[in-house]
Amino acid sequence: DTAVSQTPKYLVTQMGNDKSIKCEQNLGHDTMYWYKQDSKKFLKIMFSYNNKELIINETVPNRFSPKSPDKAHLNLHINSLELGDSAVYFCASSQPDRSGELFFGEGSRLTVL
Amino acid sequence: KQEVTQIPAALSVPEGENLVLNCSFTDSAIYNLQWFRQDPGKGLTSLLLIQSSQREQTSGRLNASLDKSSGRSTLYIAASQPGDSATYLCAVSNSNYQLIWGAGTKLIIKP
C-alpha cells in the first residue's frame, strides 16, 4: 500500500515539450513537496504546498508550475523542457504539526533529449 | 543561514563492523532532524526522526543521536550488513515546512 506514489517513474522527451508528473499521498498529510535531485545527488526543494496553498517556492523557472487540486495531490507541470531539466524529481509529504517526518515517493527520472 | 555537512562523503567497511556517520549543522535552532537512506535509483526512506527536544532515537540496529548545542548528529549502525550499503542523508528542519539537506555519505559494506 504505497504511501506516496508518483507517475511516471521514467520520462524521456524532447527539448521544448511540455510534460507533467503526478503525485498522490494516502497518508492524510497536509503538506506536500517537490524536490529535484541533480546529477550530484543534491536534493533541492522546489515547491511546498500546505493544504492546497503554496508556501515555499524556491528559485525555480516559471516553466515549472505546481498544481494541487486537493491536499492529497500535488502535480508538477513543466513547459518548454530544457536539457538542464534532466533530473530525478521526488514528491514528498509530511504532517508538520505532528512529527514532521517526511515520506518520499520513488522518484520520477526525467530525461530531456 | 543553515548549512548541513556530512562527513565522510564515502565510507567502505567490512561486514560486521559497527560504524558511525556524522552530520553537523550550523544553526542549533532546529525543529527536527531526520536520517534517510537512498538506494541507487530509488527514492528516500526515512530511517529515524529526532525532535529538537530529544537526544536520540533507536530503530533496530540503528541509533541516531542529537546534540543541538554542538550542532551534531550521529547515525550509529551496529553489526553492519551488505544490505546496509546505500547513501545516507541527514536533513534538518528549521520550521514546519522546509528541510536543509546534507550531501550524504555513500556507505559500502564489503561481504
Short mmCIF file of C-alpha atoms in Angstrom, two decimals:
data_model
loop_
_atom_site.label_atom_id
_atom_site.label_comp_id
_atom_site.label_asym_id
_atom_site.label_seq_id
_atom_site.Cartn_x
_atom_site.Cartn_y
_atom_site.Cartn_z
CA ASP A 1 0.00 0.00 0.00
CA THR A 2 2.10 2.88 -1.33
CA ALA A 3 2.10 5.97 0.88
CA VAL A 4 3.45 8.47 -1.67
CA SER A 5 3.17 7.50 -5.30
CA GLN A 6 4.47 9.31 -8.36
CA THR A 7 3.83 8.72 -12.03
CA PRO A 8 5.51 8.22 -14.35
CA LYS A 9 8.69 6.67 -12.93
CA TYR A 10 10.57 7.33 -16.15
CA LEU A 11 10.01 10.04 -18.71
CA VAL A 12 12.07 10.61 -21.85
CA THR A 13 11.13 13.54 -24.01
CA GLN A 14 12.45 16.09 -26.47
CA MET A 15 13.50 19.64 -25.73
CA GLY A 16 10.65 22.10 -25.98
CA ASN A 17 7.95 19.65 -25.00
CA ASP A 18 5.56 20.07 -22.07
CA LYS A 19 5.23 17.27 -19.54
CA SER A 20 3.57 16.56 -16.19
CA ILE A 21 4.46 14.40 -13.22
CA LYS A 22 1.71 13.39 -10.85
CA CYS A 23 1.93 12.74 -7.12
CA GLU A 24 -0.57 11.35 -4.68
CA GLN A 25 -0.29 10.57 -0.98
CA ASN A 26 -2.68 8.48 1.08
CA LEU A 27 -1.23 9.42 4.46
CA GLY A 28 -3.70 12.19 5.18
CA HIS A 29 -0.84 14.72 5.31
CA ASP A 30 -1.48 18.42 4.87
CA THR A 31 1.88 19.29 3.33
CA MET A 32 3.39 18.09 0.07
CA TYR A 33 6.67 18.90 -1.63
CA TRP A 34 8.52 18.64 -4.88
CA TYR A 35 12.27 18.10 -4.77
CA LYS A 36 14.79 17.95 -7.59
CA GLN A 37 17.82 15.70 -7.29
CA ASP A 38 20.58 16.62 -9.70
CA SER A 39 23.39 14.53 -11.11
CA LYS A 40 25.48 15.20 -7.99
CA LYS A 41 22.68 13.76 -5.87
CA PHE A 42 21.90 17.07 -4.17
CA LEU A 43 18.28 17.39 -3.16
CA LYS A 44 16.81 20.83 -3.69
CA ILE A 45 13.34 21.82 -2.68
CA MET A 46 11.28 23.34 -5.45
CA PHE A 47 7.82 23.82 -4.02
CA SER A 48 5.83 23.09 -0.92
CA TYR A 49 2.07 23.17 -0.54
CA ASN A 50 0.15 23.11 2.72
CA ASN A 51 -3.50 22.24 2.35
CA LYS A 52 -3.50 23.23 -1.33
CA GLU A 53 -1.77 26.55 -0.66
CA LEU A 54 1.70 27.33 -1.93
CA ILE A 55 4.04 28.03 0.99
CA ILE A 56 7.50 27.50 -0.47
CA ASN A 57 8.54 28.48 -3.95
CA GLU A 58 12.28 28.37 -4.34
CA THR A 59 14.05 29.97 -7.26
CA VAL A 60 12.53 27.80 -9.93
CA PRO A 61 11.91 28.91 -13.54
CA ASN A 62 8.36 29.90 -14.38
CA ARG A 63 8.26 26.94 -16.74
CA PHE A 64 7.65 24.82 -13.64
CA SER A 65 4.12 25.08 -12.33
CA PRO A 66 2.79 23.00 -9.44
CA LYS A 67 -0.88 22.29 -9.15
CA SER A 68 -2.66 20.96 -6.07
CA PRO A 69 -6.28 20.02 -6.82
CA ASP A 70 -6.67 18.73 -3.27
CA LYS A 71 -4.36 18.14 -0.34
CA ALA A 72 -3.68 14.53 -1.38
CA HIS A 73 -2.34 15.51 -4.80
CA LEU A 74 0.49 17.74 -5.97
CA ASN A 75 1.26 17.62 -9.66
CA LEU A 76 4.22 19.22 -11.40
CA HIS A 77 3.84 20.59 -14.90
CA ILE A 78 6.91 21.62 -16.87
CA ASN A 79 6.68 23.74 -20.02
CA SER A 80 9.27 24.08 -22.77
CA LEU A 81 11.58 21.45 -21.38
CA GLU A 82 15.32 22.12 -21.49
CA LEU A 83 18.31 19.80 -21.30
CA GLY A 84 19.10 21.06 -17.81
CA ASP A 85 15.74 19.88 -16.56
CA SER A 86 17.00 16.30 -16.74
CA ALA A 87 16.99 15.04 -13.16
CA VAL A 88 15.09 12.89 -10.75
CA TYR A 89 12.09 14.63 -9.26
CA PHE A 90 10.84 13.49 -5.88
CA CYS A 91 7.48 14.14 -4.33
CA ALA A 92 7.16 14.02 -0.56
CA SER A 93 4.61 14.67 2.14
CA SER A 94 4.61 15.39 5.85
CA GLN A 95 2.36 16.44 8.69
CA PRO A 96 4.25 19.33 10.29
CA ASP A 97 2.06 19.68 13.35
CA ARG A 98 2.70 16.04 14.24
CA SER A 99 6.15 14.50 13.91
CA GLY A 100 7.05 16.34 10.71
CA GLU A 101 8.53 13.13 9.33
CA LEU A 102 8.96 13.30 5.59
CA PHE A 103 7.78 10.48 3.34
CA PHE A 104 9.09 10.29 -0.20
CA GLY A 105 7.84 8.85 -3.42
CA GLU A 106 10.07 6.62 -5.53
CA GLY A 107 11.06 9.46 -7.82
CA SER A 108 10.45 10.28 -11.46
CA ARG A 109 13.51 10.25 -13.69
CA LEU A 110 13.14 12.85 -16.42
CA THR A 111 15.49 12.75 -19.40
CA VAL A 112 15.35 15.59 -21.89
CA LEU A 113 17.00 14.88 -25.24
CA LYS B 1 21.69 30.51 7.02
CA GLN B 2 21.53 26.86 7.98
CA GLU B 3 24.17 24.61 6.46
CA VAL B 4 24.34 20.86 6.85
CA THR B 5 27.55 18.90 6.38
CA GLN B 6 28.02 15.16 6.32
CA ILE B 7 31.36 13.53 6.88
CA PRO B 8 32.70 11.33 5.44
CA ALA B 9 31.40 11.62 1.88
CA ALA B 10 32.07 7.93 1.37
CA LEU B 11 32.84 5.03 3.65
CA SER B 12 33.73 1.42 2.96
CA VAL B 13 33.88 -1.09 5.81
CA PRO B 14 33.90 -4.89 6.15
CA GLU B 15 30.69 -6.64 7.05
CA GLY B 16 30.04 -6.97 10.76
CA GLU B 17 31.70 -3.74 11.85
CA ASN B 18 29.96 -1.06 13.83
CA LEU B 19 30.15 2.36 12.22
CA VAL B 20 29.22 5.98 12.75
CA LEU B 21 28.06 8.52 10.22
CA ASN B 22 28.29 12.19 11.10
CA CYS B 23 26.06 15.14 10.39
CA SER B 24 26.73 18.71 11.53
CA PHE B 25 24.60 21.82 11.23
CA THR B 26 25.39 25.47 11.79
CA ASP B 27 22.16 26.77 13.35
CA SER B 28 21.06 24.99 16.52
CA ALA B 29 17.51 26.34 16.29
CA ILE B 30 16.12 23.27 14.59
CA TYR B 31 12.66 21.78 14.65
CA ASN B 32 13.79 18.21 14.00
CA LEU B 33 16.48 16.16 12.29
CA GLN B 34 15.92 13.18 10.05
CA TRP B 35 18.16 10.48 8.71
CA PHE B 36 17.27 8.96 5.36
CA ARG B 37 18.55 6.15 3.26
CA GLN B 38 18.65 6.20 -0.53
CA ASP B 39 19.38 3.12 -2.59
CA PRO B 40 20.67 3.61 -6.16
CA GLY B 41 17.86 4.58 -8.49
CA LYS B 42 15.35 4.59 -5.66
CA GLY B 43 13.54 7.07 -3.51
CA LEU B 44 14.40 8.09 0.02
CA THR B 45 13.36 6.08 3.04
CA SER B 46 13.07 7.75 6.40
CA LEU B 47 15.14 5.89 8.98
CA LEU B 48 14.93 7.94 12.14
CA LEU B 49 13.41 11.25 13.14
CA ILE B 50 14.67 13.11 16.21
CA GLN B 51 12.63 16.01 17.50
CA SER B 52 14.52 19.00 18.85
CA SER B 53 13.59 18.05 22.40
CA GLN B 54 15.01 14.53 22.05
CA ARG B 55 18.58 13.31 22.31
CA GLU B 56 18.36 10.02 20.48
CA GLN B 57 16.18 7.58 18.64
CA THR B 58 16.67 3.89 18.01
CA SER B 59 15.34 1.52 15.40
CA GLY B 60 16.75 -1.99 15.27
CA ARG B 61 20.48 -1.78 14.58
CA LEU B 62 20.30 1.97 14.05
CA ASN B 63 20.76 4.63 16.68
CA ALA B 64 20.71 8.34 15.96
CA SER B 65 21.82 10.94 18.46
CA LEU B 66 21.29 14.68 18.50
CA ASP B 67 23.36 17.32 20.27
CA LYS B 68 21.84 20.66 19.38
CA SER B 69 24.30 22.74 21.36
CA SER B 70 27.23 21.44 19.33
CA GLY B 71 25.23 21.19 16.11
CA ARG B 72 25.86 17.50 15.63
CA SER B 73 24.05 14.28 14.97
CA THR B 74 25.44 10.80 14.53
CA LEU B 75 23.94 7.71 13.00
CA TYR B 76 25.32 4.56 14.55
CA ILE B 77 24.91 1.31 12.63
CA ALA B 78 25.63 -1.84 14.58
CA ALA B 79 26.83 -5.11 13.05
CA SER B 80 26.78 -3.77 9.51
CA GLN B 81 25.48 -5.94 6.67
CA PRO B 82 25.91 -5.72 2.89
CA GLY B 83 22.25 -4.73 2.69
CA ASP B 84 23.12 -1.56 4.58
CA SER B 85 25.02 -0.32 1.54
CA ALA B 86 23.32 2.89 0.42
CA THR B 87 23.64 6.64 0.60
CA TYR B 88 22.66 8.06 3.97
CA LEU B 89 21.36 11.61 4.12
CA CYS B 90 20.59 13.80 7.06
CA ALA B 91 18.25 16.75 6.90
CA VAL B 92 17.36 19.39 9.48
CA SER B 93 14.15 21.32 9.64
CA ASN B 94 14.21 24.91 10.83
CA SER B 95 10.47 25.21 10.51
CA ASN B 96 7.49 23.04 9.92
CA TYR B 97 7.93 23.04 6.22
CA GLN B 98 11.46 23.25 5.00
CA LEU B 99 14.36 20.84 5.25
CA ILE B 100 18.01 21.60 4.68
CA TRP B 101 19.93 18.61 3.38
CA GLY B 102 23.41 17.30 3.74
CA ALA B 103 25.18 15.94 0.67
CA GLY B 104 25.05 12.39 2.01
CA THR B 105 27.50 9.65 2.93
CA LYS B 106 27.85 6.79 0.49
CA LEU B 107 28.28 3.63 2.52
CA ILE B 108 29.61 0.37 1.13
CA ILE B 109 29.63 -2.74 3.29
CA LYS B 110 32.01 -5.35 1.92
CA PRO B 111 30.97 -9.00 2.36
#
